[in-house]
Coordinates of C-alpha atoms and ligand atoms in Angstrom, one line a residue:
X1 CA -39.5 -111.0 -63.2
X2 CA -42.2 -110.3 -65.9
X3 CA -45.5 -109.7 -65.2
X4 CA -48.7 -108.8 -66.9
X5 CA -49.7 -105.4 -66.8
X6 CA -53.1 -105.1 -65.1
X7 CA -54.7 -103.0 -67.5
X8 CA -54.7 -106.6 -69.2
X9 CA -57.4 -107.5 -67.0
X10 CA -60.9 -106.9 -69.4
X11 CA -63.8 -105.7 -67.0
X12 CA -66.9 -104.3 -69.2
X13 CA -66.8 -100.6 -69.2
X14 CA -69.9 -98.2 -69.1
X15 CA -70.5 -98.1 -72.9
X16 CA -70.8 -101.5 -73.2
X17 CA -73.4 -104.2 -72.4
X18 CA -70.6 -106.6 -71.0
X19 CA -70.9 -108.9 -73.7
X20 CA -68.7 -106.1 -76.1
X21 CA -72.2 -104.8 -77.5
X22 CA -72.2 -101.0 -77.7
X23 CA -75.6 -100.4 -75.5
X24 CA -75.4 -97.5 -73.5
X25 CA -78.9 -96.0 -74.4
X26 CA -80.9 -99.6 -75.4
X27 CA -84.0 -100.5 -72.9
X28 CA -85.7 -103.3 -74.4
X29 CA -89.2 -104.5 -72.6
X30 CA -89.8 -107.6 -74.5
X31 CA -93.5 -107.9 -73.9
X32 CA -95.1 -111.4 -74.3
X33 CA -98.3 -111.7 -76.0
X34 CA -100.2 -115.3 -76.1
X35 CA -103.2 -117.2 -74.5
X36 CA -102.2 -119.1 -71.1
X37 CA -100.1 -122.3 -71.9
X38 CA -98.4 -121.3 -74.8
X39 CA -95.0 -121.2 -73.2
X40 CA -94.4 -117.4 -72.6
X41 CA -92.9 -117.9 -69.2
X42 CA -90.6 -120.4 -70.3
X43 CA -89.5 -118.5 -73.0
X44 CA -89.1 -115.3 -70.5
X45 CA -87.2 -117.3 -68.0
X46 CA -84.7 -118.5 -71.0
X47 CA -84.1 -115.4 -72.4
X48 CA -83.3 -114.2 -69.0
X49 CA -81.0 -117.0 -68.5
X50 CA -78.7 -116.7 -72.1
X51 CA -78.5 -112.9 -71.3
X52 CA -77.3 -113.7 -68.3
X53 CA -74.8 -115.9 -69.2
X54 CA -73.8 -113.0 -71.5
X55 CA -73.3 -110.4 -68.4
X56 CA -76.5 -108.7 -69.9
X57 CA -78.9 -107.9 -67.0
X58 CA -82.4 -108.8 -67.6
X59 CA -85.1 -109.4 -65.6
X60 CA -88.8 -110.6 -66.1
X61 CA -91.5 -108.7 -64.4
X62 CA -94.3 -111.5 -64.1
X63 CA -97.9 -110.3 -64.1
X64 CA -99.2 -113.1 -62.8
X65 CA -96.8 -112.5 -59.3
X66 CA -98.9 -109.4 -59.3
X67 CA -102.2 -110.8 -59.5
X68 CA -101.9 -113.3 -56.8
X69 CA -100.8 -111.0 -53.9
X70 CA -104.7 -110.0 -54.5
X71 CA -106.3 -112.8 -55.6
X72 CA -103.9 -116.0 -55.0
X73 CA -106.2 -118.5 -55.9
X74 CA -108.5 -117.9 -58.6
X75 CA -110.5 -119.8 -60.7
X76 CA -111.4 -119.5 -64.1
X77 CA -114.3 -117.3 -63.3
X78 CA -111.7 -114.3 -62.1
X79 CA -110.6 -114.0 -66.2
X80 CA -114.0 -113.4 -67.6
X81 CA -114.0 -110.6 -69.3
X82 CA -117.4 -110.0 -67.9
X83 CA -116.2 -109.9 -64.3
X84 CA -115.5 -106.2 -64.0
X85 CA -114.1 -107.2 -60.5
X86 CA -111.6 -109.5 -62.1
X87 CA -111.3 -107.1 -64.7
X88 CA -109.8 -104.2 -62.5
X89 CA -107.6 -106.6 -60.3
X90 CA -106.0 -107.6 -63.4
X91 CA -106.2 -104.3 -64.8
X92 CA -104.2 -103.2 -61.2
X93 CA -101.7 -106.2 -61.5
X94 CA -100.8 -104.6 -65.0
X95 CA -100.4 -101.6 -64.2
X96 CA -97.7 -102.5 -60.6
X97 CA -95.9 -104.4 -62.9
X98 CA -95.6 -101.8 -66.2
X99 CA -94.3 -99.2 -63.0
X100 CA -92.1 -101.8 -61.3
X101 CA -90.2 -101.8 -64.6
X102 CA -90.3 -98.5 -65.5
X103 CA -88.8 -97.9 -62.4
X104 CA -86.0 -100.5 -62.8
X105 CA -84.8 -98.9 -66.0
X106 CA -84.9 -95.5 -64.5
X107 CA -82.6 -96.3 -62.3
X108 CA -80.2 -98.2 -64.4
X109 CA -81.1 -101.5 -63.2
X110 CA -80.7 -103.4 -66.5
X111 CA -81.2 -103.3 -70.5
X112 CA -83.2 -106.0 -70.9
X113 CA -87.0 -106.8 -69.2
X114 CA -89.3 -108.7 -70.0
X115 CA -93.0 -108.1 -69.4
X116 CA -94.9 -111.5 -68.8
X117 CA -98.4 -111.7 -69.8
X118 CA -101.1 -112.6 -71.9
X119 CA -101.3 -108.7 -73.1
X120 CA -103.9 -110.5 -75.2
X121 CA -106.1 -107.6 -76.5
X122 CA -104.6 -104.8 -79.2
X123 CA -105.4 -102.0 -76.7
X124 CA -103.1 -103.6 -74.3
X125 CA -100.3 -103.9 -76.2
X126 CA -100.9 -100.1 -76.9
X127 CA -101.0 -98.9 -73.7
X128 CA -97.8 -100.7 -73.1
X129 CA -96.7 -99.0 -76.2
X130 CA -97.3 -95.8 -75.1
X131 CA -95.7 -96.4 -71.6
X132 CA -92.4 -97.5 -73.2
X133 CA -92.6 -94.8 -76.1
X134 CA -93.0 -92.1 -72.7
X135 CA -90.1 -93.8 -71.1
X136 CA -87.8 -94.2 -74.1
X137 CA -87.8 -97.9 -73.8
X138 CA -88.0 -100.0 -76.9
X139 CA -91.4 -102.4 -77.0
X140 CA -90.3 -105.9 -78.8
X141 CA -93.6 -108.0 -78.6
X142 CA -93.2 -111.7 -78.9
X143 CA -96.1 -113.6 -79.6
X144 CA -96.3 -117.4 -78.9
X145 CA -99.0 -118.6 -81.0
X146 CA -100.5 -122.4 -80.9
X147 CA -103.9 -124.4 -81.5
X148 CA -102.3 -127.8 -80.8
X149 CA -105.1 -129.0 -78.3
X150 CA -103.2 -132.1 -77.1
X151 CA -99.8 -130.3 -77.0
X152 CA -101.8 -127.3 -74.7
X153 CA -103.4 -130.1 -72.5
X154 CA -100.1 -131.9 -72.5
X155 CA -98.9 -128.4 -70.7
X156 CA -101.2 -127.7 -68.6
X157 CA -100.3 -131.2 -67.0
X158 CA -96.8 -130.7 -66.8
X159 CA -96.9 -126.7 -65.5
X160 CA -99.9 -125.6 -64.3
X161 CA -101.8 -128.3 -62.1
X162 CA -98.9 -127.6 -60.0
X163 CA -98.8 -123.6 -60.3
X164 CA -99.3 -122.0 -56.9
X165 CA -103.0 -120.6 -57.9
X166 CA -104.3 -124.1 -57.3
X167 CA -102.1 -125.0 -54.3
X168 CA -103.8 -128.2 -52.7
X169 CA -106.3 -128.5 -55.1
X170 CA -107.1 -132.0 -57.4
X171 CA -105.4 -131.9 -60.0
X172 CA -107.8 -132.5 -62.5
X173 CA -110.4 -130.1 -61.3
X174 CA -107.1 -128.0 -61.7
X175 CA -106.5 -129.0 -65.5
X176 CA -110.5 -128.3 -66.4
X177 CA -110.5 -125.1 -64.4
X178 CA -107.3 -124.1 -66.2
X179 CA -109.2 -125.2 -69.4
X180 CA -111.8 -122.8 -68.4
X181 CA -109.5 -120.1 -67.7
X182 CA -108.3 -120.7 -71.5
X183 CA -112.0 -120.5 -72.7
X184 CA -112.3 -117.3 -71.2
X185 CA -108.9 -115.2 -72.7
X186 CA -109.9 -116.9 -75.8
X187 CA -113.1 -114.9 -76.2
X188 CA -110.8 -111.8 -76.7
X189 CA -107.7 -112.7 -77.6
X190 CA -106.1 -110.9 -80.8
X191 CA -103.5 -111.8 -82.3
X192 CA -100.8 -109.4 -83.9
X193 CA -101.4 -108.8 -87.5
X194 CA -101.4 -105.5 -89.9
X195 CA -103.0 -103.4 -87.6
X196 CA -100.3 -103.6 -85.3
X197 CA -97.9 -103.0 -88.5
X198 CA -95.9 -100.0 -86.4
X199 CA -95.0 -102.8 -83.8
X200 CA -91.5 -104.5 -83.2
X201 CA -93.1 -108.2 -83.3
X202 CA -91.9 -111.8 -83.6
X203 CA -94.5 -114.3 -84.1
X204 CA -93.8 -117.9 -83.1
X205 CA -95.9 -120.1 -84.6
X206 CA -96.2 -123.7 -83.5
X207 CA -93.5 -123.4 -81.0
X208 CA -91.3 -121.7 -84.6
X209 CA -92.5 -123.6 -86.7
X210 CA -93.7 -120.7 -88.7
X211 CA -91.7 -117.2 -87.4
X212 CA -93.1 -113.9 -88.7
X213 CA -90.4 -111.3 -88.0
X214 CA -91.6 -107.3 -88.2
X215 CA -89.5 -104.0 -87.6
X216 CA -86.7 -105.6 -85.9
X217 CA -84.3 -102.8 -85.4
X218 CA -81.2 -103.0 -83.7
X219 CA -78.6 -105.5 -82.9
X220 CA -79.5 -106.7 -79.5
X221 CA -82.9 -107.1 -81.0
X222 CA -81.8 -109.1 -83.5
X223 CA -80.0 -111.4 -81.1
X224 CA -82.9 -111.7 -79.0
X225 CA -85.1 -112.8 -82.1
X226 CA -82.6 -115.6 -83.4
X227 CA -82.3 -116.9 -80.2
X228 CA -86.2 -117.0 -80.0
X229 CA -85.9 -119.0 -83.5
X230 CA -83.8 -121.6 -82.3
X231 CA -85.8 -123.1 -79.4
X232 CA -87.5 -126.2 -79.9
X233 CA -89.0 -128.1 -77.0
X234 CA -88.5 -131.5 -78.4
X235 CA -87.6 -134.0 -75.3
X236 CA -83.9 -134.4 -75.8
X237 CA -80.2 -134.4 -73.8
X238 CA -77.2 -133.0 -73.6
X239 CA -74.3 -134.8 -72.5
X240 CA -70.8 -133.2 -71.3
X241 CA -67.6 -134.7 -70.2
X242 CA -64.1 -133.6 -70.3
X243 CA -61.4 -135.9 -72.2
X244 CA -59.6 -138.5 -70.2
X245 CA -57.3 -138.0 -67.9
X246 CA -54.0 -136.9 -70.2
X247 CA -50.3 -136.3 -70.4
X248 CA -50.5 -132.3 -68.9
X249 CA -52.8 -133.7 -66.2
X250 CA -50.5 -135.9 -65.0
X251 CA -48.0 -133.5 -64.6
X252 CA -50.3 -130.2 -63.3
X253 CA -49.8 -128.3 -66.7
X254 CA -51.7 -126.0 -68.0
X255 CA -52.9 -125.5 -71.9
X256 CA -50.8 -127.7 -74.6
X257 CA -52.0 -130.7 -77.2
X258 CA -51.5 -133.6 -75.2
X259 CA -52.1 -137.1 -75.4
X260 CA -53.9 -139.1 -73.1
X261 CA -52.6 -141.1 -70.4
X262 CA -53.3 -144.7 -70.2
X263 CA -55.9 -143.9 -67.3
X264 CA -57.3 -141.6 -69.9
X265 CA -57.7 -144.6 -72.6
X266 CA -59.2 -146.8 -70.4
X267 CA -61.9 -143.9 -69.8
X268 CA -62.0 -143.5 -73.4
X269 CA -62.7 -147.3 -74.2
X270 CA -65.4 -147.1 -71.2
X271 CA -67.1 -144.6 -72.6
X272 CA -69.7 -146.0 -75.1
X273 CA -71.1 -147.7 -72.0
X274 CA -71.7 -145.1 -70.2
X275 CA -73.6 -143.4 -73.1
X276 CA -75.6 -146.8 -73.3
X277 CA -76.0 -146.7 -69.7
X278 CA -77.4 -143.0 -69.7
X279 CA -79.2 -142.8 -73.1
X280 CA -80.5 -146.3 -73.4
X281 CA -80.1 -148.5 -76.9
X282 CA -80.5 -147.3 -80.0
X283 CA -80.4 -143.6 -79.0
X284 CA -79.2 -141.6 -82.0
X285 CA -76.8 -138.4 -81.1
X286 CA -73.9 -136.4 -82.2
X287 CA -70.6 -136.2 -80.7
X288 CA -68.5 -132.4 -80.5
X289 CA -65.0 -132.5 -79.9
X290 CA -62.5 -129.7 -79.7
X291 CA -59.4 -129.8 -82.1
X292 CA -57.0 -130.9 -79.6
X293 CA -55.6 -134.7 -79.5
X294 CA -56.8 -135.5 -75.8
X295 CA -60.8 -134.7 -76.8
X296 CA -60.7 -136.7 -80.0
X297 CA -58.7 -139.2 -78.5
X298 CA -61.2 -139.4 -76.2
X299 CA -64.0 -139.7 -78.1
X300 CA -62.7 -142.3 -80.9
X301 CA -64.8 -145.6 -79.3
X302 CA -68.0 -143.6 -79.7
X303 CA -69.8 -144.7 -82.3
X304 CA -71.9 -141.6 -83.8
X305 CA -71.5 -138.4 -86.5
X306 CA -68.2 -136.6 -85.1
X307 CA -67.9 -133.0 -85.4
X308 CA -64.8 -131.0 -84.0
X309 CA -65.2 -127.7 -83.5
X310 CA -62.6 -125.5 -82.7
X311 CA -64.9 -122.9 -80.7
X312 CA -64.2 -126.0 -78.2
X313 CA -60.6 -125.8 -77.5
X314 CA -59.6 -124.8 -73.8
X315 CA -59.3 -122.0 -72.8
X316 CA -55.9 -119.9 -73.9
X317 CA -54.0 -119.6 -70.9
X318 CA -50.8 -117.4 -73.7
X319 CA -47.7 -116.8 -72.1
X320 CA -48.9 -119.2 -69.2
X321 CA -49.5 -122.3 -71.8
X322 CA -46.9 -125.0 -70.3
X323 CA -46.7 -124.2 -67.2
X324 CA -48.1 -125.5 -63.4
X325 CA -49.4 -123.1 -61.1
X326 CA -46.9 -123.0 -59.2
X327 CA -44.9 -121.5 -62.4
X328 CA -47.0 -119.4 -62.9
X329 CA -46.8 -118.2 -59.1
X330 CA -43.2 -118.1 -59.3
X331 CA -42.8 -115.7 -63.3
X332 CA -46.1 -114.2 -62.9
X333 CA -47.3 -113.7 -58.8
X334 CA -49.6 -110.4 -59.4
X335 CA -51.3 -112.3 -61.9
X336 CA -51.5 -115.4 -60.2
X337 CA -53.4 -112.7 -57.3
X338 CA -55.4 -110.9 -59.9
X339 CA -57.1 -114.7 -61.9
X340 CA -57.8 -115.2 -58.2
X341 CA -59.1 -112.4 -57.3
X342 CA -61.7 -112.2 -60.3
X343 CA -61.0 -115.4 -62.1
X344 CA -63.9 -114.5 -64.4
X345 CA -62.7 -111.2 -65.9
X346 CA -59.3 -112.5 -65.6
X347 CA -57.2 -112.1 -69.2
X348 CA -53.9 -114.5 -69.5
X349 CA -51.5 -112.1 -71.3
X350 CA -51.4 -113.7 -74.8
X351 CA -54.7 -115.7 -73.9
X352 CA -58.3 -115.7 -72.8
X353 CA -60.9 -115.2 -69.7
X354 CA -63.4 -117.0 -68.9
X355 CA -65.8 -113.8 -70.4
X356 CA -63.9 -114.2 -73.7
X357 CA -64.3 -118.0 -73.5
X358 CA -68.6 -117.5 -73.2
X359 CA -68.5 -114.6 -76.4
X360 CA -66.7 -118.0 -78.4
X361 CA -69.2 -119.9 -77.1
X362 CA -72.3 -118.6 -78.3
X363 CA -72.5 -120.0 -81.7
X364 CA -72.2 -123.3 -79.9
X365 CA -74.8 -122.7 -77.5
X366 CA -76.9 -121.3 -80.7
X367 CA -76.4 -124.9 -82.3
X368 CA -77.0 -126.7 -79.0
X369 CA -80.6 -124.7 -78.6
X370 CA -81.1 -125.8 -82.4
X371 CA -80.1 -129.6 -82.3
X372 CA -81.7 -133.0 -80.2
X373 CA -79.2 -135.5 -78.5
X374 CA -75.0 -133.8 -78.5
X375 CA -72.8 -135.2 -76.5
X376 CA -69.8 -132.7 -75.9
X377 CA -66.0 -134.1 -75.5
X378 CA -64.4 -131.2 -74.0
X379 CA -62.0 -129.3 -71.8
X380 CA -62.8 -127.9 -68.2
X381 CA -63.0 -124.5 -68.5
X382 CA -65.3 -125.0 -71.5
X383 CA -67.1 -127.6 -69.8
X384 CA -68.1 -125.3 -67.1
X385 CA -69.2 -122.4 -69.3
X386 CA -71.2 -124.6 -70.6
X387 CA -72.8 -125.7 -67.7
X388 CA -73.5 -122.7 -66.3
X389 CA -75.9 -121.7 -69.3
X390 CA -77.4 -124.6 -68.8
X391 CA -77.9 -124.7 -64.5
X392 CA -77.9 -120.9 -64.4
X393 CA -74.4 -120.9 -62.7
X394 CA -73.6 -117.0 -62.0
X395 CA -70.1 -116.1 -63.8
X396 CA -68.6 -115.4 -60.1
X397 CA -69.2 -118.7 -59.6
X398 CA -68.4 -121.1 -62.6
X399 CA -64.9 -120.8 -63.2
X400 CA -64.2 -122.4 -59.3
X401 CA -66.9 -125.4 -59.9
X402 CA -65.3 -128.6 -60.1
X403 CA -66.0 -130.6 -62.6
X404 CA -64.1 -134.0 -62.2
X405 CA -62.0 -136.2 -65.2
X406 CA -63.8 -139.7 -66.1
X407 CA -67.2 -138.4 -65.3
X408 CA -69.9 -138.2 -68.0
X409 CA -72.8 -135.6 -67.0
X410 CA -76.1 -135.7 -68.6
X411 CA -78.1 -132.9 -68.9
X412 CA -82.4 -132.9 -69.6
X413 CA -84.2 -129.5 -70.3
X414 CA -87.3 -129.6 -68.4
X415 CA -90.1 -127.0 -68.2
X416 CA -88.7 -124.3 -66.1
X417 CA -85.2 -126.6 -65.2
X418 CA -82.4 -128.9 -66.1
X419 CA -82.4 -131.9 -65.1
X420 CA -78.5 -133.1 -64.5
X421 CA -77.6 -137.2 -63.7
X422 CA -73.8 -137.6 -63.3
X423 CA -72.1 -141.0 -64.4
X424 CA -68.7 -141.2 -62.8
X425 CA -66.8 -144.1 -64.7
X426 CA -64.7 -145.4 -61.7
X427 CA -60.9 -145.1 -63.3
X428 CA -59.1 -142.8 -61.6
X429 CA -57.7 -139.6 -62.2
X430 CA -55.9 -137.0 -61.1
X431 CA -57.5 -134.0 -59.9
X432 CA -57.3 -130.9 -61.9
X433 CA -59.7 -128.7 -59.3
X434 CA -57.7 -125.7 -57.7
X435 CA -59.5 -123.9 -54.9
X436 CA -58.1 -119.9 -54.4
X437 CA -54.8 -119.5 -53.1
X438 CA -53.5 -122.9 -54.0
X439 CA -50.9 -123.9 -55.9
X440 CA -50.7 -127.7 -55.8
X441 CA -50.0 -129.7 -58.4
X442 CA -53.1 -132.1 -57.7
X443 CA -55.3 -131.3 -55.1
X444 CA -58.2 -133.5 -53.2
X445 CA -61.3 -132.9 -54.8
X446 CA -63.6 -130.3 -52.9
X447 CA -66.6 -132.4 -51.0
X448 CA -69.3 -130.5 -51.9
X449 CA -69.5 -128.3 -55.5
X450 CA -72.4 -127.4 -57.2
X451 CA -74.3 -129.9 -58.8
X452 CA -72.1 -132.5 -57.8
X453 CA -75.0 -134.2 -56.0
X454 CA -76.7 -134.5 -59.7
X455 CA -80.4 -135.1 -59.2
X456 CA -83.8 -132.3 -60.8
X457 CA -83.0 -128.5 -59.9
X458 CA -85.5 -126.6 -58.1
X459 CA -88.3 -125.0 -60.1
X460 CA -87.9 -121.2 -59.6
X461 CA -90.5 -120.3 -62.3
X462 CA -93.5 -123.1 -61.8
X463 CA -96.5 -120.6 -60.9
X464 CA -95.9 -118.0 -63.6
Ligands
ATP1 P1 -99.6 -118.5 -68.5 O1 -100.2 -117.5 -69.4 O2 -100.6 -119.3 -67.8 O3 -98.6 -117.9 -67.6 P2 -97.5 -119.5 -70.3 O4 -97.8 -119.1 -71.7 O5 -96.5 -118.6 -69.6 O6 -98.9 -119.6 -69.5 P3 -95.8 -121.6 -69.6 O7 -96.1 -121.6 -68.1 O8 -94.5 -121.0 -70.0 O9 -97.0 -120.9 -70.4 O10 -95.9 -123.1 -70.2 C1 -94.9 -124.0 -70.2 C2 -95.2 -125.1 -71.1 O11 -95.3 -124.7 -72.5 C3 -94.2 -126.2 -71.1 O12 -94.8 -127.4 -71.0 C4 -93.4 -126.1 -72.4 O13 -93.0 -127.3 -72.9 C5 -94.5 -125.5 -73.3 N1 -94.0 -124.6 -74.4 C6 -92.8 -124.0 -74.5 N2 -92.7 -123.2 -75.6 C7 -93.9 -123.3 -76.2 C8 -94.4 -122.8 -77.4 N3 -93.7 -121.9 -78.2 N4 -95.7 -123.1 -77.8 C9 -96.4 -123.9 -77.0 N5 -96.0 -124.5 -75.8 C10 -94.7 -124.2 -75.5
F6P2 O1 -103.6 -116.7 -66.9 C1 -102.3 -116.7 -66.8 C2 -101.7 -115.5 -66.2 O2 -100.3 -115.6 -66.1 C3 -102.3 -115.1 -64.9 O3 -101.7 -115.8 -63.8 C4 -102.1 -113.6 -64.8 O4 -103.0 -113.0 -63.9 C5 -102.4 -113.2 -66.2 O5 -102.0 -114.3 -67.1 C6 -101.7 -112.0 -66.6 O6 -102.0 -111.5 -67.9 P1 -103.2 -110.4 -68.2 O7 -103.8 -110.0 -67.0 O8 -102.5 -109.4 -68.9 O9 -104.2 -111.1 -69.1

């Protein structure tokens, strides 16, 4: 009986970064530089969440968390400059965080963290300097600049009338007293410019409009910086589903090019109303398929811009491609043990893991950051990689998520969240969902999987 040698398994080893990037000795703080409402925790928080989804550990060390076990609700007075009890609280706040960080790289807690503050004045962001230079930690200062008065009154409505420093307070004493606060950075706020020349900056300019890139010097840096120059925060959706049900479903096999059943036509022919139904008329967007049959097939009624893409096929299941689980039980039993034991890390002999499947993904979620309205005709696996970028799904987690046939998801970036509707079409299907240890050919869908229930996401990051 054949079986796949376990060193087949890939698990990231010491010298790299998880995501294959040679990173042993990189510490990045990415320190964020702008007035208040210039989106510098949203931008932390979705760092956090692509390097993440990239096994790269990061974490943002908000200065504003620090400030409020002192002073939780303070008004715009507390940021005068002139305050000098303000001043040292703030000063304080700095200062826990800067050593909370230290201290997390010290003791190999992560590569990447990301400092979240105004860090408005030059002698800030030398200090800072200095503390990463003493550490060995590489400073990349990203600057989020804008002087679009409605667009900042438009966010402090959204995020911070509902920020926990003005818990149970109006909300438009909130918004002026915000405004206030504003006034008061404002008075010494500097930006980046020559004098800062020795710095590792990005400037955003008009949420990247405009991007002034300086000293950039290595390659996680680099990837950092193009993600930064791809977000836009245009209101927009993103719209998944897998093909209809096909061929291979029908009869529990894994991988091939099949075509779709009739069950899976009819869900193909449905499908332009349940675009309609979830995007509303006239709603321009793009379709992505993969290159295989059953997602084109799938996506022929739609009528939008195609694009295949073949960073969209399924996942490469090699020598298993063909076969049901229970085949692969019978030829292969260790490694039907091993993809359960760690179906993440899990490497088909001849094929792919879900970790390989995310390092093919990236250009796509590069493009998707880029773009407005895609709707995405794909595959399971690829589906749920997908998703978990987008609902912060940890990897342990998102290869068992179900994510049923005939069902069209719609995604909505919101400040600090996703926002996910699901449209199931009523035509059934067979299930393709396999919990641990099973082996059936179709199983009953689980009851309850994350995100099933659809509906807003909590807001971890509201009261940065
Ligand atoms: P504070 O200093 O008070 O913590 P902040 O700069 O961290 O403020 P956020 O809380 O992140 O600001 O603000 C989020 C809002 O900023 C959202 O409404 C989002 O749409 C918007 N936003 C995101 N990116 C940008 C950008 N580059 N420029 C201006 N606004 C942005
Ligand atoms: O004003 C926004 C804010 O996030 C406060 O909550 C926080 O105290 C401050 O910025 C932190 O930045 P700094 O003290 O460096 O100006």
């Amino acid at each position: 009986m054949a079986s796949i040698p376990q060193g087949n398994l890939i698990r990231p080893n010491r010298k790299t970064n998880g995501a294959g990037v040679q990173a042993e000795d990189t510490k990045i703080c990415v320190v964020m530089v702008g007035l208040p409402a210039r989106g510098k925790s949203l931008i932390a928080q979705k760092v956090v969440r692509y390097l993440h989804w990239l096994s790269i550990t990061a974490q943002t060390f908000n200065v504003g968390q620090y400030r409020r076990q002192a002073t939780p609700n303070p008004t715009a007075a507390f940021f005068d400059t002139s305050n000098p009890d303000g001043e040292k609280l703030r000063r304080a706040a700095a200062e826990a965080a800067v050593d909370d960080m230290c201290k997390w790289f010290r003791e190999g807690k992560g590569l990447i963290a990301i400092l979240d503050a105004t860090n408005s004045t030059k002698s800030r962001r030398r200090w800072i300097k200095e503390r990463c230079d003493a550490e060995g930690i590489e400073a990349l200062y990203v600057e989020s600049k804008c002087d679009d008065e409605d667009l900042i009154m438009a966010n402090i409505l959204e995020v911070k009338t509902t920020s926990p420093d003005y818990v149970g307070q109006d909300p438009e004493e909130a918004a002026q007293d915000f405004r206030n606060r504003i006034r008061n950075y404002e008075k010494i706020y500097e930006t980046i410019d020559e004098d800062e020349a020795d710095l590792t900056y990005v400037k955003l300019i008009d949420v990247g409009k405009h991007v002034i890139i300086n000293q950039i010097k290595d390659y996680l840096q680099s990837r950092v910086v193009y993600y930064l120059m791809n977000l836009h925060i245009k209101p927009r959706s993103i719209w998944l589903s897998r093909h209809g049900e096909s061929e291979y479903n029908l009869a529990g096999k894994l991988g091939g090019d099949a075509d779709i059943s009739s069950r899976g036509q009819e869900y193909a022919r449905l499908l332009p109303t349940l675009v309609k139904q979830s995007a509303g008329e006239g709603r321009k967007l793009t379709v992505w398929t993969s290159t295989l049959k059953r997602t084109i097939q799938t996506a022929r009624f739609l009528p939008f811009e195609k694009l295949e893409w073949k960073a969209l096929d399924e996942l490469d299941s090699g020598v298993c491609d063909g076969l049901t689980y229970a085949q692969v039980e019978e030829r292969y039993p260790e490694d039907f043990a091993a993809r359960d034991e760690d179906k993440y890390n899990y490497r088909y002999l001849g094929g792919e893991s879900y970790r390989d499947v995310v390092i093919r993904l990236e250009p796509i979620i590069m493009e998707l950051e880029r773009s407005e309205n895609i709707l995405i005709v794909t595959h399971q696996a690829i589906l749920r990689c997908i998703y978990a970028y987008f609902m912060n799904v940890p990897q342990e987690r998102s290869p068992w998520m179900e994510v049923p046939l005939h069902t069209l998801i719609q995604l909505t970036p919101k400040a600090y969240s996703t926002q996910e509707t699901r449209y199931p079409a009523n035509i059934p299907a067979v299930s393709t969902f396999r919990e641990k240890g099973s082996k059936a050919k179709h199983q009953d869908s689980p009851a309850c999987t994350p995100g099933a229930d659809g509906g807003e996401r909590a807001n971890p990051m509201n009261g940065a």
